[in-house]
């Protein structure tokens, strides 16, 4: 992609009226996520949750869901936060924040499918990072959650072109970023980068958003980009993809991203990837349930014609 074309996309994303502003509680949340669990104050989380009525209501709804098995429905935000646990509350908050920034009814992708993929990727990234001493778990989680931010931009800013790309991906059973490239001449990586820069997200998160499908182009933060790339592939292999069948077969061990991680983390050599993917299946059910509970049936989206991954 030429520099002038990239700056045209950036220009369009920067100036589009419909482009969402970063939700007010989002940056404090990012800061909170970067501290260790022991340092996070329950009262601070309660304050953030209470800041926004919609988010507060969603937290209470999720906390009351049988999924989390609380003995009784929490009567207050504080009870909900304590009952759910801080990490789960953070997940709910971040998901709600982003869901709010991108209103229903504008989606060319089914938002349920999109959120399940993003949350799935975030959870896999965090799990993966436990095996890598140099990558922080919460940074990895954040990178996984945000890596496909550009799909939301495409739905809002390039809706007609993106709908054509989605249809092509389903029809030809090819990865969505390839269909975008064929149909639009650019991908969610470029548009996501433009929004991430507008939102002034951290440089390494921008790097992940921009290069998770082309790690060789990543100059900095390569282990994090490689980690997200592999987690994205894993999710697409295990039924947390983009809601359609991808013909593309994946071999994680021979993927260049695996070699990048191995270069700095020799201890990964002993990791049983097959076992790791089986463990992931256990998390899939919770992700499905969590997304359904957070968003209820309010998505109002078009559902793709074929669902499921191989
Ligand atoms: Fe992607
Ligand atoms: Fe993805």
mmCIF file of C-alpha atoms and ligand atoms in Angstrom:
data_model
loop_
_atom_site.group_PDB
_atom_site.id
_atom_site.type_symbol
_atom_site.label_atom_id
_atom_site.label_comp_id
_atom_site.label_asym_id
_atom_site.label_seq_id
_atom_site.Cartn_x
_atom_site.Cartn_y
_atom_site.Cartn_z
ATOM 1 C CA UNK A 1 0.000 0.000 0.000
ATOM 2 C CA UNK A 2 1.378 3.404 -0.963
ATOM 3 C CA UNK A 3 1.986 6.094 1.633
ATOM 4 C CA UNK A 4 -0.463 8.448 -0.059
ATOM 5 C CA UNK A 5 -3.209 5.798 -0.015
ATOM 6 C CA UNK A 6 -2.575 5.152 3.672
ATOM 7 C CA UNK A 7 -2.797 8.858 4.430
ATOM 8 C CA UNK A 8 -6.053 9.064 2.457
ATOM 9 C CA UNK A 9 -7.566 6.376 4.702
ATOM 10 C CA UNK A 10 -6.215 8.150 7.777
ATOM 11 C CA UNK A 11 -7.657 11.437 6.559
ATOM 12 C CA UNK A 12 -11.060 9.859 5.961
ATOM 13 C CA UNK A 13 -11.134 8.174 9.358
ATOM 14 C CA UNK A 14 -9.906 11.314 11.149
ATOM 15 C CA UNK A 15 -12.582 13.535 9.693
ATOM 16 C CA UNK A 16 -15.590 11.320 9.364
ATOM 17 C CA UNK A 17 -18.471 12.674 11.444
ATOM 18 C CA UNK A 18 -19.785 9.228 12.276
ATOM 19 C CA UNK A 19 -16.477 8.118 13.780
ATOM 20 C CA UNK A 20 -16.887 7.380 17.465
ATOM 21 C CA UNK A 21 -15.051 9.253 20.178
ATOM 22 C CA UNK A 22 -13.179 7.108 22.650
ATOM 23 C CA UNK A 23 -15.594 6.233 25.498
ATOM 24 C CA UNK A 24 -14.867 8.282 28.628
ATOM 25 C CA UNK A 25 -14.109 5.355 30.932
ATOM 26 C CA UNK A 26 -11.924 3.581 28.405
ATOM 27 C CA UNK A 27 -8.563 5.220 29.167
ATOM 28 C CA UNK A 28 -8.883 4.912 32.963
ATOM 29 C CA UNK A 29 -9.705 1.260 32.330
ATOM 30 C CA UNK A 30 -6.590 0.762 30.255
ATOM 31 C CA UNK A 31 -4.551 2.274 33.067
ATOM 32 C CA UNK A 32 -6.239 -0.001 35.578
ATOM 33 C CA UNK A 33 -5.525 -3.049 33.440
ATOM 34 C CA UNK A 34 -1.846 -2.218 33.378
ATOM 35 C CA UNK A 35 -1.553 -2.491 37.158
ATOM 36 C CA UNK A 36 -1.415 -5.799 38.978
ATOM 37 C CA UNK A 37 -4.622 -7.226 40.444
ATOM 38 C CA UNK A 38 -3.527 -6.502 44.022
ATOM 39 C CA UNK A 39 -3.161 -2.798 43.247
ATOM 40 C CA UNK A 40 -6.607 -2.418 41.679
ATOM 41 C CA UNK A 41 -9.001 -0.864 44.160
ATOM 42 C CA UNK A 42 -12.542 -2.215 44.208
ATOM 43 C CA UNK A 43 -13.885 1.290 44.912
ATOM 44 C CA UNK A 44 -12.121 2.628 41.825
ATOM 45 C CA UNK A 45 -13.709 -0.098 39.672
ATOM 46 C CA UNK A 46 -17.117 0.644 41.217
ATOM 47 C CA UNK A 47 -16.629 4.334 40.396
ATOM 48 C CA UNK A 48 -15.845 3.528 36.754
ATOM 49 C CA UNK A 49 -18.796 1.156 36.452
ATOM 50 C CA UNK A 50 -21.159 3.702 38.021
ATOM 51 C CA UNK A 51 -19.950 6.444 35.682
ATOM 52 C CA UNK A 52 -22.151 5.196 32.903
ATOM 53 C CA UNK A 53 -25.762 4.047 33.426
ATOM 54 C CA UNK A 54 -25.778 1.649 30.508
ATOM 55 C CA UNK A 55 -22.572 -0.025 31.604
ATOM 56 C CA UNK A 56 -23.763 -0.215 35.208
ATOM 57 C CA UNK A 57 -27.011 -1.865 34.081
ATOM 58 C CA UNK A 58 -25.117 -4.332 31.907
ATOM 59 C CA UNK A 59 -22.805 -5.260 34.793
ATOM 60 C CA UNK A 60 -25.763 -5.921 37.055
ATOM 61 C CA UNK A 61 -27.448 -7.977 34.337
ATOM 62 C CA UNK A 62 -24.336 -10.094 33.805
ATOM 63 C CA UNK A 63 -23.794 -10.507 37.558
ATOM 64 C CA UNK A 64 -27.392 -11.754 37.898
ATOM 65 C CA UNK A 65 -26.928 -14.322 35.137
ATOM 66 C CA UNK A 66 -26.890 -17.997 36.193
ATOM 67 C CA UNK A 67 -23.615 -18.238 34.258
ATOM 68 C CA UNK A 68 -21.714 -16.831 37.230
ATOM 69 C CA UNK A 69 -23.579 -18.797 39.847
ATOM 70 C CA UNK A 70 -23.886 -16.023 42.437
ATOM 71 C CA UNK A 71 -26.174 -17.122 45.261
ATOM 72 C CA UNK A 72 -28.450 -14.127 44.755
ATOM 73 C CA UNK A 73 -28.733 -11.224 42.349
ATOM 74 C CA UNK A 74 -26.471 -8.397 43.556
ATOM 75 C CA UNK A 75 -28.329 -5.375 44.887
ATOM 76 C CA UNK A 76 -25.547 -2.885 44.233
ATOM 77 C CA UNK A 77 -22.725 -2.235 41.802
ATOM 78 C CA UNK A 78 -20.220 -2.960 44.555
ATOM 79 C CA UNK A 79 -21.823 -6.337 45.275
ATOM 80 C CA UNK A 80 -21.781 -7.109 41.551
ATOM 81 C CA UNK A 81 -18.096 -6.176 41.243
ATOM 82 C CA UNK A 82 -17.115 -8.296 44.239
ATOM 83 C CA UNK A 83 -19.291 -11.192 43.080
ATOM 84 C CA UNK A 84 -17.962 -11.217 39.519
ATOM 85 C CA UNK A 85 -14.306 -10.615 40.371
ATOM 86 C CA UNK A 86 -12.146 -7.798 39.044
ATOM 87 C CA UNK A 87 -10.848 -9.465 35.903
ATOM 88 C CA UNK A 88 -14.337 -10.410 34.748
ATOM 89 C CA UNK A 89 -15.621 -6.918 35.474
ATOM 90 C CA UNK A 90 -12.799 -5.464 33.398
ATOM 91 C CA UNK A 91 -13.719 -7.733 30.506
ATOM 92 C CA UNK A 92 -17.360 -6.694 30.743
ATOM 93 C CA UNK A 93 -16.474 -3.010 31.021
ATOM 94 C CA UNK A 94 -14.154 -2.997 28.043
ATOM 95 C CA UNK A 95 -16.606 -4.944 25.922
ATOM 96 C CA UNK A 96 -19.459 -2.624 26.888
ATOM 97 C CA UNK A 97 -17.344 0.471 26.222
ATOM 98 C CA UNK A 98 -16.469 -0.625 22.738
ATOM 99 C CA UNK A 99 -19.989 -1.891 22.085
ATOM 100 C CA UNK A 100 -21.300 1.534 23.027
ATOM 101 C CA UNK A 101 -18.839 3.336 20.785
ATOM 102 C CA UNK A 102 -20.131 1.378 17.809
ATOM 103 C CA UNK A 103 -23.923 1.392 17.816
ATOM 104 C CA UNK A 104 -26.076 -1.487 16.613
ATOM 105 C CA UNK A 105 -27.572 -1.462 13.150
ATOM 106 C CA UNK A 106 -24.389 -0.513 11.292
ATOM 107 C CA UNK A 107 -22.781 -3.892 11.206
ATOM 108 C CA UNK A 108 -21.843 -5.860 8.110
ATOM 109 C CA UNK A 109 -20.489 -8.516 10.481
ATOM 110 C CA UNK A 110 -22.686 -10.063 13.139
ATOM 111 C CA UNK A 111 -21.594 -8.194 16.315
ATOM 112 C CA UNK A 112 -22.092 -11.342 18.423
ATOM 113 C CA UNK A 113 -19.626 -13.129 16.191
ATOM 114 C CA UNK A 114 -17.235 -10.176 16.267
ATOM 115 C CA UNK A 115 -17.279 -9.897 20.082
ATOM 116 C CA UNK A 116 -16.865 -13.628 20.566
ATOM 117 C CA UNK A 117 -13.834 -13.545 18.289
ATOM 118 C CA UNK A 118 -12.343 -10.475 20.025
ATOM 119 C CA UNK A 119 -12.966 -11.776 23.551
ATOM 120 C CA UNK A 120 -11.794 -15.243 22.554
ATOM 121 C CA UNK A 121 -8.610 -13.793 21.136
ATOM 122 C CA UNK A 122 -8.082 -11.661 24.261
ATOM 123 C CA UNK A 123 -8.463 -14.700 26.534
ATOM 124 C CA UNK A 124 -6.174 -16.857 24.390
ATOM 125 C CA UNK A 125 -3.573 -14.065 24.337
ATOM 126 C CA UNK A 126 -3.612 -13.851 28.127
ATOM 127 C CA UNK A 127 -3.327 -17.647 28.468
ATOM 128 C CA UNK A 128 -0.525 -17.770 25.901
ATOM 129 C CA UNK A 129 1.349 -14.941 27.628
ATOM 130 C CA UNK A 130 1.605 -17.054 30.808
ATOM 131 C CA UNK A 131 4.149 -19.094 28.870
ATOM 132 C CA UNK A 132 6.155 -16.018 27.809
ATOM 133 C CA UNK A 133 7.985 -14.188 30.544
ATOM 134 C CA UNK A 134 8.591 -11.068 28.430
ATOM 135 C CA UNK A 135 4.936 -10.397 27.526
ATOM 136 C CA UNK A 136 2.635 -8.874 30.132
ATOM 137 C CA UNK A 137 -0.664 -10.770 30.479
ATOM 138 C CA UNK A 138 -2.930 -7.732 30.626
ATOM 139 C CA UNK A 139 -1.166 -6.044 27.718
ATOM 140 C CA UNK A 140 -1.659 -9.260 25.748
ATOM 141 C CA UNK A 141 -5.349 -9.328 26.738
ATOM 142 C CA UNK A 142 -5.831 -5.741 25.600
ATOM 143 C CA UNK A 143 -4.018 -6.389 22.319
ATOM 144 C CA UNK A 144 -6.248 -9.404 21.633
ATOM 145 C CA UNK A 145 -9.417 -7.511 22.442
ATOM 146 C CA UNK A 146 -8.548 -4.609 20.150
ATOM 147 C CA UNK A 147 -6.684 -6.303 17.300
ATOM 148 C CA UNK A 148 -9.633 -6.223 14.870
ATOM 149 C CA UNK A 149 -10.819 -2.704 15.757
ATOM 150 C CA UNK A 150 -10.622 -1.912 12.032
ATOM 151 C CA UNK A 151 -13.657 -4.105 11.273
ATOM 152 C CA UNK A 152 -15.754 -1.662 13.294
ATOM 153 C CA UNK A 153 -14.288 1.252 11.356
ATOM 154 C CA UNK A 154 -15.065 -0.517 8.090
ATOM 155 C CA UNK A 155 -18.678 -1.101 9.161
ATOM 156 C CA UNK A 156 -19.101 2.594 9.909
ATOM 157 C CA UNK A 157 -16.960 4.333 7.322
ATOM 158 C CA UNK A 158 -16.741 1.917 4.394
ATOM 159 C CA UNK A 159 -19.963 -0.014 4.954
ATOM 160 C CA UNK A 160 -20.890 -0.750 1.332
ATOM 161 C CA UNK A 161 -17.375 -1.789 0.284
ATOM 162 C CA UNK A 162 -16.915 -3.854 3.445
ATOM 163 C CA UNK A 163 -20.240 -5.681 2.978
ATOM 164 C CA UNK A 164 -19.016 -6.714 -0.487
ATOM 165 C CA UNK A 165 -15.750 -7.970 1.012
ATOM 166 C CA UNK A 166 -17.611 -9.983 3.678
ATOM 167 C CA UNK A 167 -19.807 -11.575 1.010
ATOM 168 C CA UNK A 168 -16.759 -12.453 -1.039
ATOM 169 C CA UNK A 169 -14.997 -14.009 1.974
ATOM 170 C CA UNK A 170 -18.062 -16.194 2.690
ATOM 171 C CA UNK A 171 -18.495 -17.173 -0.944
ATOM 172 C CA UNK A 172 -14.843 -18.006 -1.587
ATOM 173 C CA UNK A 173 -14.162 -19.309 1.952
ATOM 174 C CA UNK A 174 -11.064 -17.141 2.243
ATOM 175 C CA UNK A 175 -9.689 -15.130 5.197
ATOM 176 C CA UNK A 176 -11.538 -11.853 5.621
ATOM 177 C CA UNK A 177 -8.419 -9.697 5.330
ATOM 178 C CA UNK A 178 -7.667 -11.272 1.945
ATOM 179 C CA UNK A 179 -11.213 -10.551 0.750
ATOM 180 C CA UNK A 180 -10.847 -6.951 1.963
ATOM 181 C CA UNK A 181 -7.598 -6.565 0.057
ATOM 182 C CA UNK A 182 -9.156 -7.987 -3.159
ATOM 183 C CA UNK A 183 -12.406 -6.018 -2.897
ATOM 184 C CA UNK A 184 -11.376 -2.761 -1.224
ATOM 185 C CA UNK A 185 -7.624 -2.459 -1.811
ATOM 186 C CA UNK A 186 -6.977 -2.122 1.926
ATOM 187 C CA UNK A 187 -7.843 -4.019 5.111
ATOM 188 C CA UNK A 188 -9.115 -3.547 8.653
ATOM 189 C CA UNK A 189 -5.440 -3.320 9.676
ATOM 190 C CA UNK A 190 -5.050 0.080 7.988
ATOM 191 C CA UNK A 191 -8.402 1.462 9.113
ATOM 192 C CA UNK A 192 -7.959 0.098 12.652
ATOM 193 C CA UNK A 193 -4.578 1.764 12.845
ATOM 194 C CA UNK A 194 -6.116 5.104 11.814
ATOM 195 C CA UNK A 195 -8.705 4.902 14.634
ATOM 196 C CA UNK A 196 -6.145 3.668 17.169
ATOM 197 C CA UNK A 197 -3.960 6.680 16.345
ATOM 198 C CA UNK A 198 -6.958 8.983 16.643
ATOM 199 C CA UNK A 199 -7.685 7.448 20.063
ATOM 200 C CA UNK A 200 -3.970 7.739 20.970
ATOM 201 C CA UNK A 201 -3.695 4.108 22.038
ATOM 202 C CA UNK A 202 -0.275 2.796 23.119
ATOM 203 C CA UNK A 203 2.305 2.292 20.340
ATOM 204 C CA UNK A 204 2.569 -1.474 20.817
ATOM 205 C CA UNK A 205 -1.234 -1.882 20.598
ATOM 206 C CA UNK A 206 -1.229 0.183 17.383
ATOM 207 C CA UNK A 207 1.539 -2.067 16.073
ATOM 208 C CA UNK A 208 -0.626 -5.149 16.756
ATOM 209 C CA UNK A 209 -3.688 -3.601 15.094
ATOM 210 C CA UNK A 210 -1.632 -2.616 12.044
ATOM 211 C CA UNK A 211 0.409 -5.801 11.521
ATOM 212 C CA UNK A 212 -1.311 -8.840 13.031
ATOM 213 C CA UNK A 213 -1.803 -10.272 9.519
ATOM 214 C CA UNK A 214 1.687 -9.275 8.280
ATOM 215 C CA UNK A 215 4.162 -9.771 11.105
ATOM 216 C CA UNK A 216 7.145 -9.299 8.818
ATOM 217 C CA UNK A 217 6.151 -5.634 8.493
ATOM 218 C CA UNK A 218 6.200 -5.099 12.227
ATOM 219 C CA UNK A 219 9.212 -3.049 13.307
ATOM 220 C CA UNK A 220 8.533 -3.004 17.043
ATOM 221 C CA UNK A 221 6.672 -5.152 19.535
ATOM 222 C CA UNK A 222 7.189 -8.244 17.386
ATOM 223 C CA UNK A 223 6.590 -10.830 20.142
ATOM 224 C CA UNK A 224 3.250 -9.181 21.002
ATOM 225 C CA UNK A 225 2.228 -8.991 17.333
ATOM 226 C CA UNK A 226 3.237 -12.649 16.848
ATOM 227 C CA UNK A 227 1.298 -13.678 19.964
ATOM 228 C CA UNK A 228 -1.880 -11.978 18.709
ATOM 229 C CA UNK A 229 -1.405 -13.408 15.217
ATOM 230 C CA UNK A 230 -1.234 -16.965 16.601
ATOM 231 C CA UNK A 231 -4.119 -16.427 19.017
ATOM 232 C CA UNK A 232 -6.250 -15.067 16.161
ATOM 233 C CA UNK A 233 -5.482 -18.200 14.113
ATOM 234 C CA UNK A 234 -6.241 -20.459 17.074
ATOM 235 C CA UNK A 235 -9.620 -18.803 17.600
ATOM 236 C CA UNK A 236 -10.492 -19.119 13.925
ATOM 237 C CA UNK A 237 -9.571 -22.815 14.062
ATOM 238 C CA UNK A 238 -11.695 -23.463 17.167
ATOM 239 C CA UNK A 239 -15.058 -21.998 16.166
ATOM 240 C CA UNK A 240 -14.419 -18.422 17.267
ATOM 241 C CA UNK A 241 -13.749 -16.976 13.828
ATOM 242 C CA UNK A 242 -15.796 -14.550 11.771
ATOM 243 C CA UNK A 243 -18.922 -16.676 11.458
ATOM 244 C CA UNK A 244 -18.188 -18.471 8.211
ATOM 245 C CA UNK A 245 -16.132 -21.428 7.048
ATOM 246 C CA UNK A 246 -12.521 -20.646 6.056
ATOM 247 C CA UNK A 247 -11.008 -23.196 3.718
ATOM 248 C CA UNK A 248 -7.508 -22.095 4.666
ATOM 249 C CA UNK A 249 -5.726 -24.774 6.706
ATOM 250 C CA UNK A 250 -3.375 -23.636 9.419
ATOM 251 C CA UNK A 251 -0.272 -25.235 10.843
ATOM 252 C CA UNK A 252 0.736 -23.194 13.876
ATOM 253 C CA UNK A 253 4.165 -24.790 14.293
ATOM 254 C CA UNK A 254 5.281 -23.816 10.786
ATOM 255 C CA UNK A 255 3.805 -20.325 11.019
ATOM 256 C CA UNK A 256 6.515 -17.602 10.953
ATOM 257 C CA UNK A 257 4.973 -16.111 14.121
ATOM 258 C CA UNK A 258 5.865 -19.259 16.053
ATOM 259 C CA UNK A 259 9.507 -18.915 14.938
ATOM 260 C CA UNK A 260 9.510 -15.273 16.127
ATOM 261 C CA UNK A 261 8.277 -16.287 19.573
ATOM 262 C CA UNK A 262 10.708 -19.220 19.776
ATOM 263 C CA UNK A 263 13.637 -16.932 18.995
ATOM 264 C CA UNK A 264 13.195 -15.087 22.295
ATOM 265 C CA UNK A 265 11.445 -17.784 24.314
ATOM 266 C CA UNK A 266 13.243 -21.096 24.066
ATOM 267 C CA UNK A 267 11.023 -22.454 26.850
ATOM 268 C CA UNK A 268 8.150 -22.498 24.326
ATOM 269 C CA UNK A 269 9.850 -25.446 22.667
ATOM 270 C CA UNK A 270 8.291 -27.707 25.267
ATOM 271 C CA UNK A 271 4.754 -26.373 24.882
ATOM 272 C CA UNK A 272 2.248 -28.909 23.616
ATOM 273 C CA UNK A 273 0.200 -26.881 21.134
ATOM 274 C CA UNK A 274 -2.373 -29.620 20.613
ATOM 275 C CA UNK A 275 -3.042 -29.724 24.326
ATOM 276 C CA UNK A 276 -3.198 -25.958 24.455
ATOM 277 C CA UNK A 277 -5.919 -25.876 21.780
ATOM 278 C CA UNK A 278 -7.932 -28.470 23.698
ATOM 279 C CA UNK A 279 -7.709 -26.335 26.819
ATOM 280 C CA UNK A 280 -9.008 -23.456 24.780
ATOM 281 C CA UNK A 281 -12.197 -25.379 24.017
ATOM 282 C CA UNK A 282 -13.078 -25.212 27.686
ATOM 283 C CA UNK A 283 -13.001 -21.421 27.532
ATOM 284 C CA UNK A 284 -15.126 -21.255 24.364
ATOM 285 C CA UNK A 285 -18.402 -22.044 26.143
ATOM 286 C CA UNK A 286 -17.855 -19.301 28.689
ATOM 287 C CA UNK A 287 -17.037 -16.794 25.964
ATOM 288 C CA UNK A 288 -20.272 -17.631 24.076
ATOM 289 C CA UNK A 289 -22.313 -17.239 27.260
ATOM 290 C CA UNK A 290 -20.567 -14.045 28.359
ATOM 291 C CA UNK A 291 -21.110 -12.279 25.037
ATOM 292 C CA UNK A 292 -24.760 -13.350 24.892
ATOM 293 C CA UNK A 293 -25.302 -12.041 28.427
ATOM 294 C CA UNK A 294 -23.495 -8.728 27.893
ATOM 295 C CA UNK A 295 -25.238 -7.926 24.643
ATOM 296 C CA UNK A 296 -28.498 -9.802 25.096
ATOM 297 C CA UNK A 297 -30.409 -9.943 21.835
ATOM 298 C CA UNK A 298 -29.956 -6.254 21.060
ATOM 299 C CA UNK A 299 -27.434 -6.618 18.284
ATOM 300 C CA UNK A 300 -29.875 -5.982 15.438
ATOM 301 C CA UNK A 301 -27.322 -7.299 13.027
ATOM 302 C CA UNK A 302 -27.369 -9.169 9.835
ATOM 303 C CA UNK A 303 -26.321 -12.753 10.484
ATOM 304 C CA UNK A 304 -24.007 -14.327 8.002
ATOM 305 C CA UNK A 305 -25.388 -17.152 5.962
ATOM 306 C CA UNK A 306 -23.010 -19.794 7.236
ATOM 307 C CA UNK A 307 -21.641 -20.106 10.701
ATOM 308 C CA UNK A 308 -18.934 -22.165 12.340
ATOM 309 C CA UNK A 309 -15.354 -22.971 11.538
ATOM 310 C CA UNK A 310 -13.757 -26.260 10.705
HETATM 311 FE FE1 LIG B 1 -7.600 -9.233 11.805
HETATM 312 FE FE1 LIG B 2 -8.998 -11.470 14.285
#
